[in-house]
């Protein structure tokens, strides 16, 4: 006779498993990045901007997506905000580096170093802010006390 299989145990902090949180937050970050790119492309088409203004706009869109994903991930996990933000930044920079390699850019330039620093910093900032928001939510007092 075989023993019955026990039900799966819920993950840490309310049943959020790390794998599902990572996939969900990265998907949310990609959606934020695409929305920011759409907004910046609309601004670029309406305003008379030089072509070299597209590079900082694309970097800002990646930073917005990275910060949003890191904020969501650290808020769901409620621990290790800076580390989770750094890992999110590494993921988004790896996606950027892969796109640059597929486009034929093989050298690591000064622009790539600036993008690396800004993406990693925005990921760490998003992770820290998500952790602060999660802590603030836990410490709220009910009204009337």
Short mmCIF file of N, CA and C in Angstrom, two decimals:
data_model
loop_
_atom_site.label_atom_id
_atom_site.label_comp_id
_atom_site.label_asym_id
_atom_site.label_seq_id
_atom_site.Cartn_x
_atom_site.Cartn_y
_atom_site.Cartn_z
N UNK A 1 0.82 -1.17 0.00
CA UNK A 1 0.00 0.00 0.00
C UNK A 1 0.87 1.24 0.00
N UNK A 2 0.43 2.23 -0.71
CA UNK A 2 1.20 3.47 -0.77
C UNK A 2 0.59 4.49 0.18
N UNK A 3 1.44 5.37 0.63
CA UNK A 3 0.99 6.43 1.54
C UNK A 3 0.34 7.54 0.73
N UNK A 4 -0.63 8.24 1.30
CA UNK A 4 -1.21 9.37 0.58
C UNK A 4 -0.20 10.51 0.48
N UNK A 5 -0.26 11.21 -0.61
CA UNK A 5 0.65 12.32 -0.85
C UNK A 5 0.13 13.54 -0.10
N UNK A 6 0.99 14.14 0.73
CA UNK A 6 0.53 15.32 1.47
C UNK A 6 0.37 16.51 0.53
N UNK A 7 -0.53 17.44 0.87
CA UNK A 7 -0.69 18.62 0.02
C UNK A 7 0.56 19.49 0.07
N UNK A 8 0.81 20.26 -1.00
CA UNK A 8 2.02 21.10 -1.00
C UNK A 8 1.92 22.19 0.06
N UNK A 9 3.06 22.49 0.63
CA UNK A 9 3.12 23.52 1.66
C UNK A 9 3.16 24.89 0.99
N UNK A 10 2.47 25.86 1.58
CA UNK A 10 2.54 27.21 0.99
C UNK A 10 3.92 27.80 1.16
N UNK A 11 4.28 28.68 0.24
CA UNK A 11 5.58 29.35 0.27
C UNK A 11 5.65 30.35 1.40
N UNK A 12 6.75 31.10 1.48
CA UNK A 12 6.91 32.05 2.57
C UNK A 12 5.96 33.24 2.44
N UNK A 13 5.56 33.77 3.57
CA UNK A 13 4.78 35.02 3.65
C UNK A 13 3.49 34.97 2.86
N UNK A 14 2.59 34.10 3.24
CA UNK A 14 1.27 34.15 2.66
C UNK A 14 1.09 33.35 1.38
N UNK A 15 1.92 32.38 1.12
CA UNK A 15 1.71 31.51 -0.01
C UNK A 15 2.32 31.96 -1.33
N UNK A 16 3.20 32.95 -1.32
CA UNK A 16 3.84 33.41 -2.55
C UNK A 16 5.14 32.64 -2.74
N UNK A 17 5.19 31.77 -3.74
CA UNK A 17 6.43 31.06 -4.00
C UNK A 17 7.37 31.98 -4.78
N UNK A 18 8.65 31.76 -4.60
CA UNK A 18 9.65 32.63 -5.21
C UNK A 18 9.61 32.57 -6.73
N UNK A 19 9.43 31.39 -7.29
CA UNK A 19 9.41 31.26 -8.75
C UNK A 19 8.26 32.00 -9.39
N UNK A 20 7.08 31.88 -8.79
CA UNK A 20 5.91 32.60 -9.35
C UNK A 20 6.07 34.09 -9.19
N UNK A 21 6.65 34.53 -8.07
CA UNK A 21 6.88 35.96 -7.86
C UNK A 21 7.87 36.52 -8.87
N UNK A 22 8.93 35.77 -9.14
CA UNK A 22 9.94 36.22 -10.10
C UNK A 22 9.33 36.33 -11.50
N UNK A 23 8.62 35.29 -11.92
CA UNK A 23 8.02 35.33 -13.26
C UNK A 23 6.98 36.44 -13.39
N UNK A 24 6.16 36.60 -12.37
CA UNK A 24 5.14 37.65 -12.42
C UNK A 24 5.73 39.04 -12.42
N UNK A 25 6.75 39.25 -11.60
CA UNK A 25 7.35 40.59 -11.53
C UNK A 25 8.15 40.90 -12.79
N UNK A 26 8.83 39.92 -13.36
CA UNK A 26 9.55 40.18 -14.61
C UNK A 26 8.58 40.45 -15.76
N UNK A 27 7.46 39.76 -15.77
CA UNK A 27 6.45 40.03 -16.79
C UNK A 27 5.87 41.44 -16.61
N UNK A 28 5.61 41.82 -15.37
CA UNK A 28 5.12 43.18 -15.10
C UNK A 28 6.16 44.23 -15.50
N UNK A 29 7.43 43.95 -15.25
CA UNK A 29 8.49 44.87 -15.65
C UNK A 29 8.60 45.01 -17.15
N UNK A 30 8.43 43.91 -17.87
CA UNK A 30 8.47 43.96 -19.33
C UNK A 30 7.28 44.77 -19.86
N UNK A 31 6.12 44.58 -19.26
CA UNK A 31 4.94 45.36 -19.67
C UNK A 31 5.17 46.84 -19.40
N UNK A 32 5.72 47.18 -18.22
CA UNK A 32 6.03 48.58 -17.92
C UNK A 32 7.04 49.16 -18.91
N UNK A 33 8.03 48.37 -19.27
CA UNK A 33 9.04 48.82 -20.23
C UNK A 33 8.41 49.08 -21.61
N UNK A 34 7.54 48.20 -22.04
CA UNK A 34 6.88 48.38 -23.33
C UNK A 34 5.97 49.61 -23.30
N UNK A 35 5.24 49.80 -22.20
CA UNK A 35 4.39 50.98 -22.09
C UNK A 35 5.21 52.27 -22.09
N UNK A 36 6.34 52.25 -21.39
CA UNK A 36 7.21 53.43 -21.39
C UNK A 36 7.79 53.68 -22.78
N UNK A 37 8.15 52.61 -23.50
CA UNK A 37 8.65 52.77 -24.87
C UNK A 37 7.57 53.34 -25.79
N UNK A 38 6.33 52.88 -25.60
CA UNK A 38 5.24 53.43 -26.40
C UNK A 38 5.03 54.91 -26.11
N UNK A 39 5.08 55.27 -24.84
CA UNK A 39 4.92 56.68 -24.48
C UNK A 39 6.06 57.53 -25.05
N UNK A 40 7.29 57.06 -24.90
CA UNK A 40 8.42 57.82 -25.41
C UNK A 40 8.42 57.90 -26.94
N UNK A 41 7.94 56.86 -27.60
CA UNK A 41 7.84 56.94 -29.06
C UNK A 41 6.77 57.93 -29.49
N UNK A 42 5.69 58.02 -28.71
CA UNK A 42 4.66 59.02 -29.00
C UNK A 42 5.23 60.43 -28.81
N UNK A 43 5.98 60.62 -27.71
CA UNK A 43 6.62 61.92 -27.47
C UNK A 43 7.61 62.24 -28.57
N UNK A 44 8.36 61.23 -28.99
CA UNK A 44 9.36 61.41 -30.03
C UNK A 44 8.72 61.79 -31.37
N UNK A 45 7.54 61.24 -31.64
CA UNK A 45 6.88 61.57 -32.91
C UNK A 45 6.19 62.93 -32.87
N UNK A 46 5.74 63.38 -31.70
CA UNK A 46 5.05 64.66 -31.60
C UNK A 46 6.01 65.84 -31.48
N UNK A 47 7.13 65.63 -30.81
CA UNK A 47 8.10 66.72 -30.62
C UNK A 47 9.18 66.62 -31.69
N UNK A 48 9.80 67.72 -31.95
CA UNK A 48 10.89 67.76 -32.94
C UNK A 48 12.20 67.52 -32.21
N UNK A 49 12.49 66.25 -31.93
CA UNK A 49 13.70 65.88 -31.19
C UNK A 49 14.74 65.31 -32.13
N UNK A 50 16.02 65.50 -31.82
CA UNK A 50 17.07 64.89 -32.66
C UNK A 50 17.08 63.37 -32.47
N UNK A 51 17.66 62.69 -33.42
CA UNK A 51 17.66 61.23 -33.38
C UNK A 51 18.44 60.66 -32.19
N UNK A 52 19.47 61.37 -31.75
CA UNK A 52 20.25 60.83 -30.63
C UNK A 52 19.50 60.91 -29.30
N UNK A 53 18.33 61.52 -29.27
CA UNK A 53 17.52 61.56 -28.04
C UNK A 53 16.81 60.23 -27.81
N UNK A 54 16.80 59.35 -28.79
CA UNK A 54 16.14 58.06 -28.63
C UNK A 54 16.89 57.15 -27.66
N UNK A 55 18.20 57.29 -27.59
CA UNK A 55 18.99 56.42 -26.71
C UNK A 55 18.69 56.68 -25.24
N UNK A 56 18.68 57.93 -24.75
CA UNK A 56 18.31 58.13 -23.35
C UNK A 56 16.86 57.76 -23.05
N UNK A 57 15.98 57.94 -24.02
CA UNK A 57 14.59 57.56 -23.81
C UNK A 57 14.45 56.04 -23.67
N UNK A 58 15.17 55.30 -24.47
CA UNK A 58 15.13 53.83 -24.37
C UNK A 58 15.74 53.37 -23.05
N UNK A 59 16.81 54.03 -22.63
CA UNK A 59 17.42 53.67 -21.34
C UNK A 59 16.47 53.98 -20.20
N UNK A 60 15.77 55.11 -20.27
CA UNK A 60 14.79 55.45 -19.23
C UNK A 60 13.65 54.44 -19.19
N UNK A 61 13.23 53.96 -20.36
CA UNK A 61 12.16 52.96 -20.40
C UNK A 61 12.61 51.65 -19.76
N UNK A 62 13.85 51.25 -20.02
CA UNK A 62 14.37 50.03 -19.40
C UNK A 62 14.47 50.22 -17.89
N UNK A 63 14.90 51.41 -17.45
CA UNK A 63 15.01 51.68 -16.01
C UNK A 63 13.64 51.69 -15.34
N UNK A 64 12.63 52.20 -16.01
CA UNK A 64 11.28 52.18 -15.45
C UNK A 64 10.78 50.74 -15.29
N UNK A 65 10.99 49.92 -16.29
CA UNK A 65 10.60 48.52 -16.21
C UNK A 65 11.36 47.76 -15.14
N UNK A 66 12.65 48.05 -15.02
CA UNK A 66 13.47 47.38 -14.01
C UNK A 66 13.03 47.77 -12.60
N UNK A 67 12.81 49.06 -12.39
CA UNK A 67 12.40 49.52 -11.06
C UNK A 67 11.02 48.98 -10.70
N UNK A 68 10.11 48.93 -11.66
CA UNK A 68 8.78 48.39 -11.38
C UNK A 68 8.82 46.91 -11.04
N UNK A 69 9.61 46.15 -11.79
CA UNK A 69 9.72 44.71 -11.52
C UNK A 69 10.37 44.46 -10.17
N UNK A 70 11.41 45.21 -9.86
CA UNK A 70 12.10 45.02 -8.58
C UNK A 70 11.21 45.43 -7.42
N UNK A 71 10.42 46.50 -7.61
CA UNK A 71 9.52 46.95 -6.55
C UNK A 71 8.46 45.89 -6.27
N UNK A 72 7.89 45.34 -7.32
CA UNK A 72 6.87 44.31 -7.13
C UNK A 72 7.43 43.05 -6.50
N UNK A 73 8.61 42.63 -6.96
CA UNK A 73 9.22 41.42 -6.43
C UNK A 73 9.58 41.56 -4.96
N UNK A 74 10.20 42.68 -4.59
CA UNK A 74 10.58 42.83 -3.19
C UNK A 74 9.37 43.08 -2.30
N UNK A 75 8.32 43.67 -2.84
CA UNK A 75 7.11 43.86 -2.05
C UNK A 75 6.42 42.53 -1.80
N UNK A 76 6.43 41.64 -2.78
CA UNK A 76 5.83 40.33 -2.59
C UNK A 76 6.65 39.45 -1.64
N UNK A 77 7.96 39.52 -1.74
CA UNK A 77 8.82 38.68 -0.90
C UNK A 77 9.04 39.26 0.50
N UNK A 78 8.97 40.58 0.64
CA UNK A 78 9.12 41.30 1.89
C UNK A 78 10.45 41.04 2.59
N UNK A 79 11.49 40.79 1.80
CA UNK A 79 12.85 40.66 2.33
C UNK A 79 13.83 40.76 1.18
N UNK A 80 15.07 41.07 1.49
CA UNK A 80 16.16 41.14 0.52
C UNK A 80 15.85 42.07 -0.66
N UNK A 81 15.39 43.27 -0.38
CA UNK A 81 14.98 44.19 -1.43
C UNK A 81 16.11 44.59 -2.36
N UNK A 82 17.27 44.92 -1.81
CA UNK A 82 18.39 45.34 -2.65
C UNK A 82 18.92 44.18 -3.50
N UNK A 83 18.98 43.01 -2.91
CA UNK A 83 19.48 41.85 -3.66
C UNK A 83 18.52 41.47 -4.78
N UNK A 84 17.23 41.47 -4.49
CA UNK A 84 16.25 41.16 -5.53
C UNK A 84 16.25 42.23 -6.63
N UNK A 85 16.42 43.49 -6.23
CA UNK A 85 16.51 44.56 -7.22
C UNK A 85 17.75 44.44 -8.08
N UNK A 86 18.87 44.06 -7.47
CA UNK A 86 20.11 43.86 -8.23
C UNK A 86 19.95 42.71 -9.22
N UNK A 87 19.33 41.63 -8.80
CA UNK A 87 19.12 40.49 -9.71
C UNK A 87 18.17 40.86 -10.84
N UNK A 88 17.16 41.66 -10.54
CA UNK A 88 16.25 42.13 -11.59
C UNK A 88 17.00 43.01 -12.58
N UNK A 89 17.87 43.89 -12.08
CA UNK A 89 18.68 44.73 -12.96
C UNK A 89 19.61 43.91 -13.82
N UNK A 90 20.19 42.87 -13.26
CA UNK A 90 21.07 42.00 -14.04
C UNK A 90 20.29 41.32 -15.16
N UNK A 91 19.06 40.88 -14.87
CA UNK A 91 18.23 40.25 -15.90
C UNK A 91 17.95 41.23 -17.04
N UNK A 92 17.55 42.46 -16.70
CA UNK A 92 17.21 43.42 -17.74
C UNK A 92 18.45 43.86 -18.52
N UNK A 93 19.61 43.98 -17.86
CA UNK A 93 20.81 44.32 -18.61
C UNK A 93 21.25 43.16 -19.50
N UNK A 94 21.06 41.92 -19.04
CA UNK A 94 21.40 40.78 -19.88
C UNK A 94 20.51 40.75 -21.13
N UNK A 95 19.24 41.11 -20.98
CA UNK A 95 18.36 41.19 -22.14
C UNK A 95 18.83 42.29 -23.09
N UNK A 96 19.24 43.43 -22.53
CA UNK A 96 19.77 44.52 -23.38
C UNK A 96 21.06 44.08 -24.08
N UNK A 97 21.96 43.43 -23.35
CA UNK A 97 23.23 43.00 -23.94
C UNK A 97 23.00 41.96 -25.04
N UNK A 98 22.03 41.07 -24.82
CA UNK A 98 21.72 40.07 -25.85
C UNK A 98 21.15 40.75 -27.10
N UNK A 99 20.30 41.73 -26.91
CA UNK A 99 19.76 42.46 -28.07
C UNK A 99 20.87 43.22 -28.79
N UNK A 100 21.82 43.78 -28.05
CA UNK A 100 22.93 44.49 -28.69
C UNK A 100 23.82 43.52 -29.46
N UNK A 101 24.06 42.33 -28.90
CA UNK A 101 24.86 41.34 -29.61
C UNK A 101 24.18 40.86 -30.88
N UNK A 102 22.87 40.66 -30.80
CA UNK A 102 22.14 40.24 -32.00
C UNK A 102 22.09 41.33 -33.05
N UNK A 103 22.26 42.58 -32.62
CA UNK A 103 22.26 43.71 -33.54
C UNK A 103 23.65 43.95 -34.14
N UNK A 104 24.66 43.25 -33.66
CA UNK A 104 26.00 43.36 -34.23
C UNK A 104 26.96 44.20 -33.43
N UNK A 105 26.57 44.69 -32.27
CA UNK A 105 27.47 45.50 -31.44
C UNK A 105 28.21 44.56 -30.48
N UNK A 106 29.48 44.37 -30.73
CA UNK A 106 30.24 43.40 -29.97
C UNK A 106 31.12 44.01 -28.88
N UNK A 107 31.38 45.29 -28.91
CA UNK A 107 32.27 45.89 -27.91
C UNK A 107 31.44 46.53 -26.79
N UNK A 108 32.05 46.59 -25.63
CA UNK A 108 31.43 47.20 -24.45
C UNK A 108 31.88 48.65 -24.41
N UNK A 109 30.97 49.56 -24.75
CA UNK A 109 31.32 50.97 -24.88
C UNK A 109 31.00 51.72 -23.60
N UNK A 110 31.30 53.00 -23.60
CA UNK A 110 30.97 53.85 -22.46
C UNK A 110 29.47 53.98 -22.26
N UNK A 111 28.72 54.02 -23.37
CA UNK A 111 27.25 54.06 -23.26
C UNK A 111 26.72 52.80 -22.60
N UNK A 112 27.31 51.67 -22.91
CA UNK A 112 26.87 50.42 -22.29
C UNK A 112 27.18 50.42 -20.79
N UNK A 113 28.31 51.02 -20.40
CA UNK A 113 28.64 51.10 -18.97
C UNK A 113 27.66 52.02 -18.24
N UNK A 114 27.29 53.11 -18.89
CA UNK A 114 26.30 54.02 -18.28
C UNK A 114 24.95 53.31 -18.16
N UNK A 115 24.57 52.56 -19.20
CA UNK A 115 23.31 51.82 -19.14
C UNK A 115 23.35 50.75 -18.06
N UNK A 116 24.49 50.08 -17.93
CA UNK A 116 24.63 49.07 -16.88
C UNK A 116 24.44 49.70 -15.50
N UNK A 117 25.12 50.81 -15.26
CA UNK A 117 25.02 51.46 -13.96
C UNK A 117 23.59 51.95 -13.69
N UNK A 118 22.96 52.56 -14.69
CA UNK A 118 21.62 53.09 -14.47
C UNK A 118 20.59 51.98 -14.29
N UNK A 119 20.71 50.89 -15.01
CA UNK A 119 19.77 49.79 -14.87
C UNK A 119 19.93 49.11 -13.52
N UNK A 120 21.18 48.89 -13.10
CA UNK A 120 21.40 48.26 -11.80
C UNK A 120 20.94 49.17 -10.65
N UNK A 121 21.22 50.46 -10.77
CA UNK A 121 20.77 51.38 -9.72
C UNK A 121 19.25 51.50 -9.66
N UNK A 122 18.61 51.52 -10.81
CA UNK A 122 17.15 51.59 -10.78
C UNK A 122 16.54 50.30 -10.23
N UNK A 123 17.16 49.17 -10.49
CA UNK A 123 16.70 47.92 -9.89
C UNK A 123 16.85 47.91 -8.38
N UNK A 124 18.00 48.37 -7.91
CA UNK A 124 18.22 48.43 -6.46
C UNK A 124 17.28 49.43 -5.80
N UNK A 125 17.06 50.57 -6.45
CA UNK A 125 16.15 51.56 -5.90
C UNK A 125 14.72 51.03 -5.87
N UNK A 126 14.30 50.36 -6.93
CA UNK A 126 12.97 49.76 -6.94
C UNK A 126 12.81 48.69 -5.88
N UNK A 127 13.84 47.86 -5.69
CA UNK A 127 13.78 46.84 -4.64
C UNK A 127 13.71 47.44 -3.25
N UNK A 128 14.45 48.50 -3.02
CA UNK A 128 14.42 49.16 -1.72
C UNK A 128 13.07 49.82 -1.47
N UNK A 129 12.53 50.49 -2.48
CA UNK A 129 11.22 51.13 -2.32
C UNK A 129 10.11 50.11 -2.11
N UNK A 130 10.19 48.99 -2.82
CA UNK A 130 9.20 47.94 -2.61
C UNK A 130 9.25 47.38 -1.21
N UNK A 131 10.45 47.24 -0.67
CA UNK A 131 10.61 46.77 0.70
C UNK A 131 10.08 47.80 1.69
N UNK A 132 10.32 49.09 1.42
CA UNK A 132 9.77 50.14 2.29
C UNK A 132 8.25 50.14 2.27
N UNK A 133 7.66 49.99 1.09
CA UNK A 133 6.20 49.97 0.99
C UNK A 133 5.62 48.75 1.71
N UNK A 134 6.30 47.61 1.62
CA UNK A 134 5.83 46.41 2.31
C UNK A 134 5.92 46.59 3.82
N UNK A 135 7.00 47.22 4.31
CA UNK A 135 7.13 47.46 5.74
C UNK A 135 6.10 48.48 6.21
N UNK A 136 5.82 49.48 5.40
CA UNK A 136 4.85 50.50 5.77
C UNK A 136 3.45 49.89 5.83
N UNK A 137 3.15 48.96 4.96
CA UNK A 137 1.86 48.31 4.96
C UNK A 137 1.68 47.48 6.23
N UNK A 138 2.75 46.84 6.68
CA UNK A 138 2.67 46.01 7.88
C UNK A 138 2.51 46.87 9.14
N UNK A 139 3.07 48.06 9.16
CA UNK A 139 3.06 48.89 10.36
C UNK A 139 1.87 49.83 10.47
N UNK A 140 0.98 49.83 9.52
CA UNK A 140 -0.19 50.71 9.58
C UNK A 140 -1.05 50.36 10.77
N UNK A 141 -1.51 51.38 11.45
CA UNK A 141 -2.41 51.17 12.57
C UNK A 141 -3.85 51.36 12.10
N UNK A 142 -4.76 50.65 12.71
CA UNK A 142 -6.17 50.88 12.35
C UNK A 142 -6.60 52.27 12.80
N UNK A 143 -7.54 52.83 12.10
CA UNK A 143 -8.04 54.16 12.43
C UNK A 143 -8.78 54.12 13.76
N UNK A 144 -8.63 55.17 14.54
CA UNK A 144 -9.34 55.25 15.81
C UNK A 144 -8.53 54.79 17.01
N UNK A 145 -7.30 54.38 16.82
CA UNK A 145 -6.47 53.95 17.96
C UNK A 145 -5.38 54.94 18.21
#
